[in-house]
Coordinates of C-alpha atoms in Angstrom, one line a residue:
X1 CA -45.9 -23.4 -14.8
X2 CA -46.9 -25.5 -11.8
X3 CA -48.3 -28.4 -13.8
X4 CA -47.4 -30.4 -16.9
X5 CA -49.4 -30.1 -20.2
X6 CA -50.1 -33.8 -20.0
X7 CA -52.0 -33.3 -16.7
X8 CA -53.9 -30.3 -18.1
X9 CA -55.1 -32.3 -21.1
X10 CA -57.0 -34.5 -18.7
X11 CA -58.9 -31.5 -17.2
X12 CA -62.5 -30.9 -18.3
X13 CA -63.0 -27.3 -17.2
X14 CA -60.8 -24.2 -16.9
X15 CA -61.6 -21.3 -14.5
X16 CA -60.1 -17.8 -14.4
X17 CA -61.3 -16.2 -11.1
X18 CA -60.4 -12.5 -11.5
X19 CA -61.0 -9.5 -9.3
X20 CA -63.2 -7.9 -12.0
X21 CA -64.6 -10.8 -14.0
X22 CA -65.0 -14.6 -13.7
X23 CA -64.5 -16.7 -16.8
X24 CA -65.1 -20.4 -17.3
X25 CA -63.9 -22.5 -20.3
X26 CA -65.4 -26.0 -20.8
X27 CA -63.5 -28.5 -23.0
X28 CA -65.5 -29.0 -26.2
X29 CA -67.9 -26.1 -25.5
X30 CA -65.4 -23.1 -25.4
X31 CA -65.9 -20.0 -23.2
X32 CA -69.3 -20.5 -21.5
X33 CA -69.1 -17.8 -18.7
X34 CA -67.7 -14.3 -18.8
X35 CA -69.4 -12.2 -16.1
X36 CA -68.4 -9.7 -13.3
X37 CA -67.2 -11.4 -10.1
X38 CA -70.1 -9.9 -8.1
X39 CA -72.9 -11.3 -6.0
X40 CA -75.9 -9.7 -4.3
X41 CA -77.1 -11.2 -1.0
X42 CA -80.3 -10.7 1.1
X43 CA -78.8 -10.2 4.6
X44 CA -82.2 -11.1 6.3
X45 CA -82.5 -14.5 4.7
X46 CA -79.0 -15.2 3.4
X47 CA -80.4 -15.9 -0.1
X48 CA -78.4 -15.1 -3.2
X49 CA -80.4 -12.6 -5.2
X50 CA -78.2 -11.9 -8.3
X51 CA -74.8 -12.6 -9.7
X52 CA -72.7 -11.3 -12.5
X53 CA -73.8 -8.3 -14.6
X54 CA -77.1 -7.8 -12.8
X55 CA -75.4 -7.8 -9.4
X56 CA -72.8 -5.3 -10.6
X57 CA -75.6 -2.9 -11.8
X58 CA -77.0 -3.1 -8.2
X59 CA -73.7 -1.6 -6.7
X60 CA -74.5 1.5 -4.8
X61 CA -78.2 1.3 -5.6
X62 CA -79.5 -1.3 -3.0
X63 CA -81.7 -0.9 0.1
X64 CA -80.0 -1.7 3.5
X65 CA -80.9 -5.4 3.6
X66 CA -79.2 -6.2 0.2
X67 CA -75.4 -6.4 0.3
X68 CA -73.3 -6.5 -2.9
X69 CA -70.1 -8.5 -2.3
X70 CA -67.0 -9.4 -4.3
X71 CA -65.8 -12.8 -3.2
X72 CA -62.5 -12.4 -5.3
X73 CA -60.0 -9.7 -4.6
X74 CA -56.7 -9.2 -6.3
X75 CA -57.0 -12.6 -8.2
X76 CA -57.4 -14.3 -4.8
X77 CA -60.6 -15.9 -3.3
X78 CA -61.4 -14.1 -0.1
X79 CA -64.8 -15.7 0.6
X80 CA -64.7 -19.4 -0.5
X81 CA -68.4 -20.1 0.3
X82 CA -69.7 -17.1 -1.6
X83 CA -67.3 -17.8 -4.5
X84 CA -68.8 -21.3 -4.8
X85 CA -72.4 -20.0 -4.7
X86 CA -71.5 -17.4 -7.3
X87 CA -69.9 -19.9 -9.6
X88 CA -72.8 -22.4 -9.3
X89 CA -75.2 -19.7 -10.3
X90 CA -73.1 -18.5 -13.2
X91 CA -72.7 -22.0 -14.6
X92 CA -76.4 -22.7 -14.5
X93 CA -78.3 -25.9 -13.8
X94 CA -77.9 -27.4 -17.3
X95 CA -74.1 -27.1 -17.4
X96 CA -73.8 -28.3 -13.8
X97 CA -75.8 -31.4 -14.6
X98 CA -73.5 -32.1 -17.6
X99 CA -70.3 -31.7 -15.5
X100 CA -71.8 -33.9 -12.7
X101 CA -72.0 -36.8 -15.2
X102 CA -68.2 -36.9 -15.4
X103 CA -67.1 -39.5 -12.7
X104 CA -63.8 -37.8 -12.0
X105 CA -64.2 -34.1 -12.8
X106 CA -60.8 -32.3 -13.2
X107 CA -60.5 -28.6 -13.2
X108 CA -57.7 -26.1 -14.0
X109 CA -57.5 -22.6 -12.6
X110 CA -55.3 -19.5 -13.2
X111 CA -53.5 -18.2 -10.2
X112 CA -51.5 -14.9 -10.0
X113 CA -47.7 -15.1 -10.2
X114 CA -46.1 -15.8 -6.7
X115 CA -49.5 -16.4 -5.1
X116 CA -49.0 -17.6 -1.5
X117 CA -50.0 -21.2 -0.5
X118 CA -53.1 -19.8 1.3
X119 CA -54.4 -18.1 -1.8
X120 CA -53.7 -21.2 -3.9
X121 CA -55.5 -23.4 -1.3
X122 CA -58.5 -21.0 -1.4
X123 CA -58.8 -21.4 -5.2
X124 CA -58.5 -25.2 -4.9
X125 CA -61.2 -25.4 -2.2
X126 CA -63.5 -23.2 -4.3
X127 CA -63.4 -25.7 -7.2
X128 CA -63.5 -28.8 -5.0
X129 CA -66.7 -27.5 -3.6
X130 CA -68.1 -27.4 -7.1
X131 CA -67.4 -31.2 -7.5
X132 CA -63.9 -31.2 -8.9
X133 CA -61.9 -34.2 -7.7
X134 CA -58.6 -32.7 -8.7
X135 CA -57.5 -29.1 -9.4
X136 CA -54.4 -28.1 -11.4
X137 CA -53.0 -24.6 -10.9
X138 CA -51.5 -22.6 -13.9
X139 CA -49.6 -19.3 -13.6
X140 CA -51.8 -16.5 -15.1
X141 CA -48.7 -15.2 -17.0
X142 CA -48.1 -18.5 -18.9
X143 CA -51.8 -18.9 -19.7
X144 CA -52.1 -15.3 -21.0
X145 CA -49.0 -15.6 -23.1
X146 CA -50.4 -18.8 -24.7
X147 CA -53.8 -17.2 -25.2
X148 CA -52.4 -14.2 -27.1
X149 CA -50.2 -16.4 -29.4
X150 CA -46.8 -15.6 -28.0
X151 CA -44.1 -18.2 -28.9
X152 CA -43.4 -19.1 -25.3
X153 CA -41.8 -22.4 -26.0
X154 CA -39.0 -21.0 -28.1
X155 CA -35.5 -20.0 -26.9
X156 CA -36.2 -16.3 -27.4
X157 CA -37.5 -13.7 -25.0
X158 CA -41.2 -12.6 -24.9
X159 CA -42.4 -10.0 -22.5
X160 CA -46.0 -10.0 -21.3
X161 CA -47.9 -7.5 -19.1
X162 CA -51.2 -8.7 -17.5
X163 CA -53.2 -5.6 -16.6
X164 CA -55.8 -6.8 -14.1
X165 CA -58.3 -4.9 -11.9
X166 CA -56.3 -5.2 -8.7
X167 CA -52.7 -6.1 -9.8
X168 CA -50.4 -5.8 -12.8
X169 CA -48.1 -8.7 -13.5
X170 CA -45.0 -8.3 -15.8
X171 CA -42.8 -11.2 -16.9
X172 CA -40.2 -12.2 -19.4
X173 CA -40.7 -15.8 -20.7
X174 CA -38.4 -18.1 -22.5
X175 CA -38.3 -21.9 -23.2
X176 CA -41.9 -22.2 -21.9
X177 CA -41.2 -20.8 -18.4
X178 CA -40.8 -17.6 -16.5
X179 CA -37.3 -16.1 -16.5
X180 CA -38.1 -13.1 -14.3
X181 CA -41.4 -11.6 -13.1
X182 CA -42.8 -8.9 -10.9
X183 CA -46.3 -8.5 -9.4
X184 CA -47.3 -4.8 -8.8
X185 CA -50.3 -4.1 -6.5
X186 CA -51.7 -1.4 -9.0
X187 CA -54.4 -2.2 -11.5
X188 CA -57.5 -0.8 -13.1
X189 CA -59.2 -0.1 -9.8
X190 CA -56.3 2.1 -8.6
X191 CA -56.6 4.1 -11.8
X192 CA -60.4 4.5 -11.4
X193 CA -59.8 5.6 -7.8
X194 CA -57.3 8.2 -8.9
X195 CA -59.9 9.7 -11.4
X196 CA -62.6 9.8 -8.7
X197 CA -60.3 11.5 -6.2
X198 CA -59.2 14.1 -8.8
X199 CA -62.8 15.0 -9.5
X200 CA -63.6 15.2 -5.8
X201 CA -60.7 17.5 -4.9
X202 CA -60.5 19.7 -8.0
X203 CA -64.2 20.0 -8.9
X204 CA -65.9 19.0 -5.7
X205 CA -67.9 16.4 -7.6
X206 CA -68.8 12.9 -6.4
X207 CA -68.7 10.5 -9.4
X208 CA -71.0 7.4 -9.3
X209 CA -68.9 4.2 -9.3
X210 CA -70.8 3.1 -12.5
X211 CA -69.6 6.2 -14.3
X212 CA -65.8 5.8 -14.2
X213 CA -65.7 3.3 -17.0
X214 CA -67.9 5.3 -19.4
X215 CA -65.6 8.3 -18.6
X216 CA -62.6 6.3 -19.7
X217 CA -64.4 5.1 -22.8
X218 CA -65.3 8.7 -23.6
X219 CA -61.6 9.5 -23.5
X220 CA -60.6 6.4 -25.5
X221 CA -58.7 6.6 -28.8
X222 CA -56.7 9.8 -28.5
X223 CA -58.6 10.8 -25.3
X224 CA -55.7 10.6 -22.8
X225 CA -53.0 11.6 -25.3
X226 CA -51.9 15.2 -26.0
X227 CA -53.7 15.0 -29.4
X228 CA -57.1 14.2 -27.9
X229 CA -60.0 16.5 -26.9
X230 CA -59.1 19.3 -24.4
X231 CA -62.1 18.8 -22.2
X232 CA -65.1 16.5 -21.6
X233 CA -68.4 16.9 -19.7
X234 CA -68.9 14.9 -16.6
X235 CA -72.1 14.4 -14.6
X236 CA -72.1 13.8 -10.8
X237 CA -73.2 14.9 -7.4
X238 CA -72.0 18.1 -5.8
X239 CA -70.0 17.4 -2.6
X240 CA -71.4 20.4 -0.7
X241 CA -75.1 20.6 -1.8
X242 CA -75.7 16.9 -2.8
X243 CA -77.4 18.1 -6.0
X244 CA -76.7 16.8 -9.5
X245 CA -74.1 18.9 -11.3
X246 CA -72.2 18.8 -14.6
X247 CA -68.6 20.1 -15.1
X248 CA -66.2 20.5 -17.9
X249 CA -63.1 18.4 -17.0
X250 CA -59.7 19.1 -18.5
X251 CA -58.4 15.9 -20.0
X252 CA -54.7 17.0 -19.4
X253 CA -55.5 17.1 -15.7
X254 CA -57.1 13.6 -15.8
X255 CA -54.0 12.4 -17.6
X256 CA -51.8 13.7 -14.8
X257 CA -54.0 12.2 -12.1
X258 CA -53.7 8.6 -13.5
X259 CA -50.0 9.1 -14.1
X260 CA -49.2 8.6 -10.3
X261 CA -50.5 5.0 -10.0
X262 CA -49.0 4.1 -13.4
X263 CA -45.5 5.2 -12.2
X264 CA -45.5 2.1 -10.0
X265 CA -46.2 -0.1 -13.1
X266 CA -43.2 1.6 -14.9
X267 CA -41.0 0.9 -11.9
X268 CA -42.0 -2.8 -12.0
X269 CA -41.2 -3.0 -15.7
X270 CA -37.8 -1.5 -15.1
X271 CA -37.1 -4.0 -12.3
X272 CA -38.0 -6.9 -14.5
X273 CA -35.6 -5.7 -17.3
X274 CA -32.8 -5.1 -14.8
X275 CA -33.2 -8.7 -13.5
X276 CA -33.3 -10.1 -17.0
X277 CA -30.2 -11.6 -18.7
X278 CA -28.7 -9.2 -21.4
X279 CA -29.3 -11.6 -24.3
X280 CA -33.0 -11.7 -23.6
X281 CA -33.2 -7.9 -23.2
X282 CA -31.7 -7.6 -26.7
X283 CA -34.5 -9.8 -28.0
X284 CA -37.1 -7.6 -26.3
X285 CA -35.8 -4.4 -28.0
X286 CA -37.3 -5.7 -31.3
X287 CA -40.2 -7.8 -30.0
X288 CA -41.5 -5.3 -27.3
X289 CA -44.2 -5.8 -24.7
X290 CA -47.5 -7.6 -25.2
X291 CA -50.3 -6.2 -23.1
X292 CA -53.2 -8.3 -22.0
X293 CA -56.0 -8.0 -19.4
X294 CA -59.1 -5.8 -19.1
X295 CA -57.1 -2.7 -18.1
X296 CA -54.8 -3.0 -21.2
X297 CA -57.5 -1.1 -23.1
X298 CA -57.2 1.9 -20.8
X299 CA -56.8 4.9 -23.3
X300 CA -53.2 6.2 -23.6
X301 CA -51.6 3.5 -21.4
X302 CA -49.8 1.8 -24.4
X303 CA -48.4 5.2 -25.6
X304 CA -47.2 6.0 -22.1
X305 CA -45.3 2.7 -21.9
X306 CA -43.8 3.3 -25.3
X307 CA -42.5 6.8 -24.2
X308 CA -41.2 5.5 -20.9
X309 CA -39.4 2.3 -22.1
X310 CA -38.6 3.1 -25.8
X311 CA -39.8 -0.4 -26.7
X312 CA -42.6 -1.4 -29.0
X313 CA -45.9 -2.0 -27.1
X314 CA -48.7 -4.2 -28.6
X315 CA -52.2 -4.9 -27.2
X316 CA -53.5 -8.4 -27.8
X317 CA -56.5 -8.9 -30.1
X318 CA -58.8 -9.9 -27.2
X319 CA -56.8 -8.8 -24.2
X320 CA -59.6 -9.4 -21.5
X321 CA -60.0 -13.1 -22.3
X322 CA -56.4 -14.1 -23.2
X323 CA -55.7 -16.0 -19.9
X324 CA -58.8 -18.2 -20.1
X325 CA -58.4 -18.9 -23.8
X326 CA -54.8 -19.9 -23.2
X327 CA -56.0 -22.2 -20.4
X328 CA -58.5 -23.6 -22.9
X329 CA -55.9 -24.2 -25.5
X330 CA -53.8 -26.2 -23.0
X331 CA -56.9 -28.2 -22.0
X332 CA -57.7 -29.1 -25.6
X333 CA -54.1 -30.1 -26.4
X334 CA -53.4 -27.3 -28.9
X335 CA -50.0 -26.5 -27.3
X336 CA -47.1 -28.8 -28.0
X337 CA -44.7 -29.2 -25.1
X338 CA -41.0 -28.4 -25.6
X339 CA -39.1 -31.6 -24.7
X340 CA -35.7 -31.0 -23.3
X341 CA -34.6 -34.7 -23.1
X342 CA -31.1 -35.5 -21.6
X343 CA -28.5 -36.2 -24.3
X344 CA -27.2 -39.8 -24.6
X345 CA -23.7 -40.4 -25.8

């Protein structure tokens, strides 16, 4: 962790700026914002038209003068000014007025593991532009582990896997800090892309961007396991004619299509385990892997990890909001720090 718990307790607001969703936790009020990290802008006037859920629904459906943008990519702010405008709009006038009354507003933000100084600076600049006088940065892996109730402060190994939209982060934690970690540039978006490409090449069908998630939900439960349904009907646009068409898609083929990006995730888990001390690996054999993040709910992903690693795999109760809830628990002082004081004698 890049900051002490004592400093975090002085913060008033916690922000998790993700590639897919932006979440804001206000001390005393709880989780107040949980919206897609999307904004729609009128290119003629520069005016912000919509943010969050409504802006995401506009994706691929707008006239030429309306541009739908994502100011956050891979957990990193790529457009500071647009990210500030999006956050202001998501917070709303009433909440912004309440925060402005605090004379020295402090904010905390989640940052991906091993984020470079430029990415960290962009996150700090975004929150300073909203009125924060001081910004504390917390590693997403630590915040997510706290949020899903893992005993991170004990002298025993816990393994967490944060499945984001753009990246997957895997780490082994012990004594309240990261022992070894790996950041893999494969996330939910790569899996969505693999499904879209499979349908285009095998069935000559263009799938609307809004339809990928419903397809995954249709295959949820046993959908992407060998015991699930053999086929499912998909609606899209024919590549050659441009007309609407429906096809029966073999779920076994979809399972094979998403296996390619997931191989990189399995390689990352293997590297973390190889770099980990043997005593901690022995702990993990019983405890297993805890999956958090929005992509953790991808059907069949947990079973695939079980088969590949031979370790138990658990999905957190609310995997998508674990990081921001963990950040909130630190802000409200619910986590007791482990004090490793020097011995006197």
